[in-house]
CSV table of C-alpha atoms (C1' of nucleotides) in Angstrom, one decimal:
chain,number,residue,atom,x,y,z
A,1,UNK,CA,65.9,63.9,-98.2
A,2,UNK,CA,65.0,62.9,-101.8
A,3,UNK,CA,65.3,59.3,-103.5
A,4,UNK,CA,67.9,60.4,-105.9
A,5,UNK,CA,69.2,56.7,-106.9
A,6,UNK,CA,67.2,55.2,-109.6
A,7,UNK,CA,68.8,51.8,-109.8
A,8,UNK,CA,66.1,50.3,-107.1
A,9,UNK,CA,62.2,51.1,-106.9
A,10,UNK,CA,61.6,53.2,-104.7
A,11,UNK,CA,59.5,51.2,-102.0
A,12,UNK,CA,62.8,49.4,-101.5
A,13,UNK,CA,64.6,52.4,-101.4
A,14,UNK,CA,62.5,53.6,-98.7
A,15,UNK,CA,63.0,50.0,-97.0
A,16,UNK,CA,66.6,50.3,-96.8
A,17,UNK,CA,66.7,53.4,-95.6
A,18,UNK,CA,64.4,52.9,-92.7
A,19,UNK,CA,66.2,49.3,-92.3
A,20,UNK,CA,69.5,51.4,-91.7
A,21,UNK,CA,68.3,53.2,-89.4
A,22,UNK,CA,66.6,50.9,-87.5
A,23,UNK,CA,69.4,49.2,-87.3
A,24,UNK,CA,72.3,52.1,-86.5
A,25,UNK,CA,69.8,53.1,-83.4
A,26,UNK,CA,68.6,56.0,-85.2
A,27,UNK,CA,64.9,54.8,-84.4
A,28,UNK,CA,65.3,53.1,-81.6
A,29,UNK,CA,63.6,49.9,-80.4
A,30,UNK,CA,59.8,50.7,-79.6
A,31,UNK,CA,60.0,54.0,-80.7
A,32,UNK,CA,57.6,55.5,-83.1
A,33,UNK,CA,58.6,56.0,-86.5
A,34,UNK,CA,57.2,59.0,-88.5
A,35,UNK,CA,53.8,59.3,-89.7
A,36,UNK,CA,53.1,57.8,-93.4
A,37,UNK,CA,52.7,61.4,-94.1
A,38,UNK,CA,55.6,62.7,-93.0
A,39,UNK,CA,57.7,59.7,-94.6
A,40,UNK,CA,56.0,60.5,-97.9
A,41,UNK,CA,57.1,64.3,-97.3
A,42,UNK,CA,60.3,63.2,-96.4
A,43,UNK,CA,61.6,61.0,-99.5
A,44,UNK,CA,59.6,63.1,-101.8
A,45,UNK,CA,56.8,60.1,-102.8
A,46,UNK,CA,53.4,58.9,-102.9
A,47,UNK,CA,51.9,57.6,-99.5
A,48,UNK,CA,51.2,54.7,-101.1
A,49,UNK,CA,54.9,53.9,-101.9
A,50,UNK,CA,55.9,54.5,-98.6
A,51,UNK,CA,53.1,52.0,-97.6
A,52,UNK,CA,55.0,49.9,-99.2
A,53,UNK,CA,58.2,50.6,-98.0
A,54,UNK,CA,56.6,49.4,-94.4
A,55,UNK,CA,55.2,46.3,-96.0
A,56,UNK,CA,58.6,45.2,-97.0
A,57,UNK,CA,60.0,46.1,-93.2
A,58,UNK,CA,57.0,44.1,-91.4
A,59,UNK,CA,57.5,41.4,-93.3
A,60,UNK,CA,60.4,41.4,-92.3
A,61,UNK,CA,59.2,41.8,-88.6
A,62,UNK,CA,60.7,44.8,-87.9
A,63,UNK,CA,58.1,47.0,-87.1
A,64,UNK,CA,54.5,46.5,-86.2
A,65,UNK,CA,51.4,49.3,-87.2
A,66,UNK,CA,48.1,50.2,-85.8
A,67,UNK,CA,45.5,52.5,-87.5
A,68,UNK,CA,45.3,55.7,-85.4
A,69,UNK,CA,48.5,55.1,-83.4
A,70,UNK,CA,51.4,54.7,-86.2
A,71,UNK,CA,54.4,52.7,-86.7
A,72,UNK,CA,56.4,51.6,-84.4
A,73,UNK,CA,60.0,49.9,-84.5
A,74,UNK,CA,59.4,45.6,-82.8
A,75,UNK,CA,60.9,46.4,-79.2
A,76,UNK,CA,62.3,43.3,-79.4
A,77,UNK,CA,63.7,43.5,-82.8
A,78,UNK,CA,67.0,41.4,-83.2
A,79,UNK,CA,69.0,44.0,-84.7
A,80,UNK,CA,72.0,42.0,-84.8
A,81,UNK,CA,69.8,40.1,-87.7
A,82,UNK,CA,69.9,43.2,-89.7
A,83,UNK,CA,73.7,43.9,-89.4
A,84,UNK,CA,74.1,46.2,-86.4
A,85,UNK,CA,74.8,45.8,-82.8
A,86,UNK,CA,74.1,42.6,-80.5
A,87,UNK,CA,70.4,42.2,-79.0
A,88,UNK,CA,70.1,41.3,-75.5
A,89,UNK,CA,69.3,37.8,-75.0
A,90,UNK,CA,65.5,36.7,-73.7
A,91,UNK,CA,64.1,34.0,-72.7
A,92,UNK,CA,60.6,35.0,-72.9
A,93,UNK,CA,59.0,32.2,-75.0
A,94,UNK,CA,57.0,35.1,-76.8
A,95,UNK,CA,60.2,36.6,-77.6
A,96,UNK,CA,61.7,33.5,-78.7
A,97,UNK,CA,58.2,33.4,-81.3
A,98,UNK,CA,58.6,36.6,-82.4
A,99,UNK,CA,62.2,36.1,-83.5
A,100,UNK,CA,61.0,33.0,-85.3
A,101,UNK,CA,58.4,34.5,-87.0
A,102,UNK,CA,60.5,37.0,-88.4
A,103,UNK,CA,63.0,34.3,-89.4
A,104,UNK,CA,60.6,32.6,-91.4
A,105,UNK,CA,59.3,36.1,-92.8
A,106,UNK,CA,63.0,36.3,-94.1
A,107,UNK,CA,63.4,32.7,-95.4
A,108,UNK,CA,60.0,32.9,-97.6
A,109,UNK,CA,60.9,36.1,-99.2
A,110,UNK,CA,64.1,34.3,-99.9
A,111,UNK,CA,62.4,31.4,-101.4
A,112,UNK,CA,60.4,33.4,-102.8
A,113,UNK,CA,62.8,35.2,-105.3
A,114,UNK,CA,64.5,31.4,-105.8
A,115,UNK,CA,61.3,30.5,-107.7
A,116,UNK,CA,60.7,33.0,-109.6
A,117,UNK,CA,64.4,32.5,-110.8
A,118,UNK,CA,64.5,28.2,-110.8
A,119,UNK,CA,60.6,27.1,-111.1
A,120,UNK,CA,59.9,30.2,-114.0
A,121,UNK,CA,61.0,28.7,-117.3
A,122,UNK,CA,63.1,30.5,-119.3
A,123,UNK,CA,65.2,32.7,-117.2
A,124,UNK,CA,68.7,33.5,-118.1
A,125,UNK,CA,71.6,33.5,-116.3
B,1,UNK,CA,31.1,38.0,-110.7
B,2,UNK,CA,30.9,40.7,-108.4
B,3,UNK,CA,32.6,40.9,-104.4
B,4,UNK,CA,29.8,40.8,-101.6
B,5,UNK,CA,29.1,44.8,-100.3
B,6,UNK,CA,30.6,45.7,-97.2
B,7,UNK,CA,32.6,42.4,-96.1
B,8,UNK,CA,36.0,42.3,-95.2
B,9,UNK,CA,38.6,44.2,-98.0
B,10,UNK,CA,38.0,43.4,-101.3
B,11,UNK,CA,41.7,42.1,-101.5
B,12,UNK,CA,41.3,39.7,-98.8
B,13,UNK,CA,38.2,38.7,-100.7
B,14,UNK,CA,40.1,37.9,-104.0
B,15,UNK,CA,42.5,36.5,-101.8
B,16,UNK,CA,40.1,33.8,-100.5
B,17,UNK,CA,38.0,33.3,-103.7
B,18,UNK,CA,41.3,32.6,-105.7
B,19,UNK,CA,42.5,30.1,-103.1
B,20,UNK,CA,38.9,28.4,-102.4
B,21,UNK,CA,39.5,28.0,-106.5
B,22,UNK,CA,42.7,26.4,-106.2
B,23,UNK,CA,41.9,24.4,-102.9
B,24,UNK,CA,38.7,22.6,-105.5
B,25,UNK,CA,40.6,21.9,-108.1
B,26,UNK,CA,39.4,24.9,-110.5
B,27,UNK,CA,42.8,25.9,-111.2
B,28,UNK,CA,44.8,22.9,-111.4
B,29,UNK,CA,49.1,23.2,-109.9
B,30,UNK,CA,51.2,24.2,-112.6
B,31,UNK,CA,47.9,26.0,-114.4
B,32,UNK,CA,48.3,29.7,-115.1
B,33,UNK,CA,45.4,32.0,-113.9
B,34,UNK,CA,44.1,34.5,-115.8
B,35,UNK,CA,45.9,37.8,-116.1
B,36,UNK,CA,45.9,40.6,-113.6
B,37,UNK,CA,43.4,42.5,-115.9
B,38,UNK,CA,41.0,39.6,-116.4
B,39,UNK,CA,40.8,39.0,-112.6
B,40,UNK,CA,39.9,42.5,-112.2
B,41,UNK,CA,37.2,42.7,-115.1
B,42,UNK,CA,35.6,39.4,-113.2
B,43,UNK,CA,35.9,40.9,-109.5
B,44,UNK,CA,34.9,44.5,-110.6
B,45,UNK,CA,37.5,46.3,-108.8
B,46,UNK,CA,40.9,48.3,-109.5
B,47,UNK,CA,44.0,45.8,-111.1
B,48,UNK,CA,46.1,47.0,-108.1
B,49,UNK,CA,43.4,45.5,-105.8
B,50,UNK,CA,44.3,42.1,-107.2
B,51,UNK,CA,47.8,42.4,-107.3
B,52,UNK,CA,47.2,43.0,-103.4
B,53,UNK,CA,44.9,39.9,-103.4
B,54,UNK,CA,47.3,38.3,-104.9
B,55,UNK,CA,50.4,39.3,-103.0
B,56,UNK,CA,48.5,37.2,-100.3
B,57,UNK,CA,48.7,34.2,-102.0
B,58,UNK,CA,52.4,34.8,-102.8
B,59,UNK,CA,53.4,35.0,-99.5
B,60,UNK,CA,51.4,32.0,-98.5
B,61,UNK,CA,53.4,30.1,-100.9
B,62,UNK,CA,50.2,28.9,-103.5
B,63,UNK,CA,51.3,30.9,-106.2
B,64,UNK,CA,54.5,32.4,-108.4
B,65,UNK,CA,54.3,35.5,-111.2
B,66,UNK,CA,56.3,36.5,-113.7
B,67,UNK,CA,56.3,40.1,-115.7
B,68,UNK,CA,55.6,39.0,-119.1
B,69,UNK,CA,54.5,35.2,-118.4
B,70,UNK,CA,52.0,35.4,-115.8
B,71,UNK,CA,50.5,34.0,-112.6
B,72,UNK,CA,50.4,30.2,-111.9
B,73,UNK,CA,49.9,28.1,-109.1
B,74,UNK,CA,52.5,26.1,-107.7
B,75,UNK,CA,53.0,23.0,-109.2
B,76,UNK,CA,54.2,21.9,-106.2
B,77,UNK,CA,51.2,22.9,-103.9
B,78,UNK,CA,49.7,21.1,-101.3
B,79,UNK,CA,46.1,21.6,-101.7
B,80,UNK,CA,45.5,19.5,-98.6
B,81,UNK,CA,47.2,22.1,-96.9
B,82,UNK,CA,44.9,24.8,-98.0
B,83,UNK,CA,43.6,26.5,-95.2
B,84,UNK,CA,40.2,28.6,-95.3
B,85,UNK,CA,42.3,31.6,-94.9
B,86,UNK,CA,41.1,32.9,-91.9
B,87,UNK,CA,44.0,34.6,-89.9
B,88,UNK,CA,44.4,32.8,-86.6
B,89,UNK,CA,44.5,35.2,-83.4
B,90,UNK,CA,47.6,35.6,-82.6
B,91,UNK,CA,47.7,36.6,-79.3
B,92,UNK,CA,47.6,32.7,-78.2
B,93,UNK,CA,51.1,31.3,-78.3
B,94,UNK,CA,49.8,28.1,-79.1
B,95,UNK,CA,47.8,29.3,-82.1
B,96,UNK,CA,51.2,31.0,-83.4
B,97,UNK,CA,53.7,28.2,-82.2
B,98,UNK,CA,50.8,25.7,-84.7
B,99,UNK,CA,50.8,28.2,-87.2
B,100,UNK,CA,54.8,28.6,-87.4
B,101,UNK,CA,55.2,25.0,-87.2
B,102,UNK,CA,52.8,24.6,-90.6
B,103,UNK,CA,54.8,27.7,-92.2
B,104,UNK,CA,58.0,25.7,-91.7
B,105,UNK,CA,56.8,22.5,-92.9
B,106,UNK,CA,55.6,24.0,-96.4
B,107,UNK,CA,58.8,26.1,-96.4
B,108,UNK,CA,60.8,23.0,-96.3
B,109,UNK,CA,58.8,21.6,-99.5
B,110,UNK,CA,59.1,24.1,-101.1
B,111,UNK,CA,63.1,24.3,-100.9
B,112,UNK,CA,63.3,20.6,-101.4
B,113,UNK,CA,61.3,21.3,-104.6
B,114,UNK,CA,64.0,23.9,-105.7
B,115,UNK,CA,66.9,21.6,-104.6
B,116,UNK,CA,65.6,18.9,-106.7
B,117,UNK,CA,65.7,21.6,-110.1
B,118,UNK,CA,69.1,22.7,-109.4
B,119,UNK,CA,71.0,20.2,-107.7
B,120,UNK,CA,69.5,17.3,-109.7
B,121,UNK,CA,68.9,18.7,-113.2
B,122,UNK,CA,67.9,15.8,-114.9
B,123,UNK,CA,64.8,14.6,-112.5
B,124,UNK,CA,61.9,16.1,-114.8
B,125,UNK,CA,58.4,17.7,-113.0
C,1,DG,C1',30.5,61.3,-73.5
C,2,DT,C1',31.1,63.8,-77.8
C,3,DC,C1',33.6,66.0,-81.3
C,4,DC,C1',37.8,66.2,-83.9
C,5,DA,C1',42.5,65.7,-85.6
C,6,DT,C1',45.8,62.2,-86.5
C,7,DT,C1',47.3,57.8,-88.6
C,8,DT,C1',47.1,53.6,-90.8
C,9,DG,C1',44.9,50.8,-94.3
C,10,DT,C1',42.7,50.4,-98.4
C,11,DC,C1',40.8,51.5,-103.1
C,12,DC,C1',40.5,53.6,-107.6
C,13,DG,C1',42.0,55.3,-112.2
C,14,DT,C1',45.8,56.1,-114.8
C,15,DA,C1',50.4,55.8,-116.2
C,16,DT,C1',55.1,53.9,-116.9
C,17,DG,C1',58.6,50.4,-116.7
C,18,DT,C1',60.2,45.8,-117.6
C,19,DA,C1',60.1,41.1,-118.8
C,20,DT,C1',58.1,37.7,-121.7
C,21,DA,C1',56.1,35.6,-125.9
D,1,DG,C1',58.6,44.9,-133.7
D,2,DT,C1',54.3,44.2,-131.5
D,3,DA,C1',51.4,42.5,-128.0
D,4,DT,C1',50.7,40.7,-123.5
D,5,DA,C1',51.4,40.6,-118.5
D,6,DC,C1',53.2,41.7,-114.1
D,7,DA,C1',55.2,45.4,-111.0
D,8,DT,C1',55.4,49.8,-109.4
D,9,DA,C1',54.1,54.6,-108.8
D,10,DC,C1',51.2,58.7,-108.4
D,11,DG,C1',47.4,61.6,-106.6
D,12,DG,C1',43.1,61.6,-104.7
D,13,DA,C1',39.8,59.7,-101.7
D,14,DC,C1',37.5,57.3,-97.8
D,15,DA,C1',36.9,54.2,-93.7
D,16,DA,C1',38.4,52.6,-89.2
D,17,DA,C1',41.0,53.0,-85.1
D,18,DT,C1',43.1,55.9,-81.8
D,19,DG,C1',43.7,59.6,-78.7
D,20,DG,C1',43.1,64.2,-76.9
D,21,DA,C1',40.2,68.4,-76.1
DNA sequence: GTCCATTTGTCCGTATGTATA
DNA sequence: GTATACATACGGACAAATGGA
């Protein structure tokens, strides 16, 4: 599979896609997700790219890495957030953290993109 | 200037020097820091390196760029809020319950800033 | 316990694109 | 139109952590 659509950069490209699939069970909750390697074989980019693909999706608090073991998809992910299926509801107070944590990953990177458009002078509309 | 040998990642180095700077003072809110390719010059390292130093800051709210403008720190910054930057562990759910708690809290100043700008145009900086 | 392959994370140098001034 | 500045991308490289032989 090759990026073929230019209108996005690429690292968001890669985002989506592994978002999607995240979210349509393709890569199911705890799972592993291919190696940077393979990912970078896969879509046809540079490691680094794909890097940051991942950086966009654990930001988001979907997955969760560790040098020497890989990537792996947040077993408690709330992929009902990300427009798929319901998530069983816990009432672990660790679980309840990790959803908030994600939430307010979400709401900075929202924020975020409202500066750079309101508190950066100059922007048209 | 030139980063230590053989302490943590140089970005997280940047990362902390930069905020240390805005935490005294040195670069005042609303102040614009040098470019991307100054920074580098003065660290010694790779431009990309700071752009990962100062992705840091990005998320943590102290700064806002612009392609073509530039980098500047908040003009809405709390610098009492500055923290030393040293990652708490977060395998307490105390130290991440404290640490969400002060994420929401600058997250809510930071949308009451951008409320004031577009909801009530005429209140100046 | 010691090697060794895998995997993530980072860094560099360079290049290109896009937005701003 | 030109110069500045950030953002992204590539390929190559190396360190650290992990896990298996």
């Amino acid at each position: 599979m090759t990026l073929v659509q230019d209108e996005r950069p690429p690292y968001v490209q890669v985002a989506d896609t592994l978002r999607a699939e995240i979210a349509s069970g393709e890569h199911q909750p705890g799972a592993k997700l291919p190696s940077v390697k393979k990912l970078a074989e896969r879509f046809g980019i540079a490691d680094m790219t794909v890097q940051s693909g991942l950086r966009v999706l654990r930001e988001e608090g979907l997955i969760v890495s560790s040098a020497g073991r890989g990537t792996f998809v947040r077993s408690d992910v709330d992929l009902s957030a990300i427009g798929a299926g319901a998530a069983p509801a816990e009432d672990d107070v660790r679980v309840q953290l990790a959803h908030l944590t994600s939430q307010v990953g979400q709401l900075a990177a929202r924020i975020e993109e409202l500066e750079r458009r309101v508190i950066a002078p100059s922007v048209p509309d």
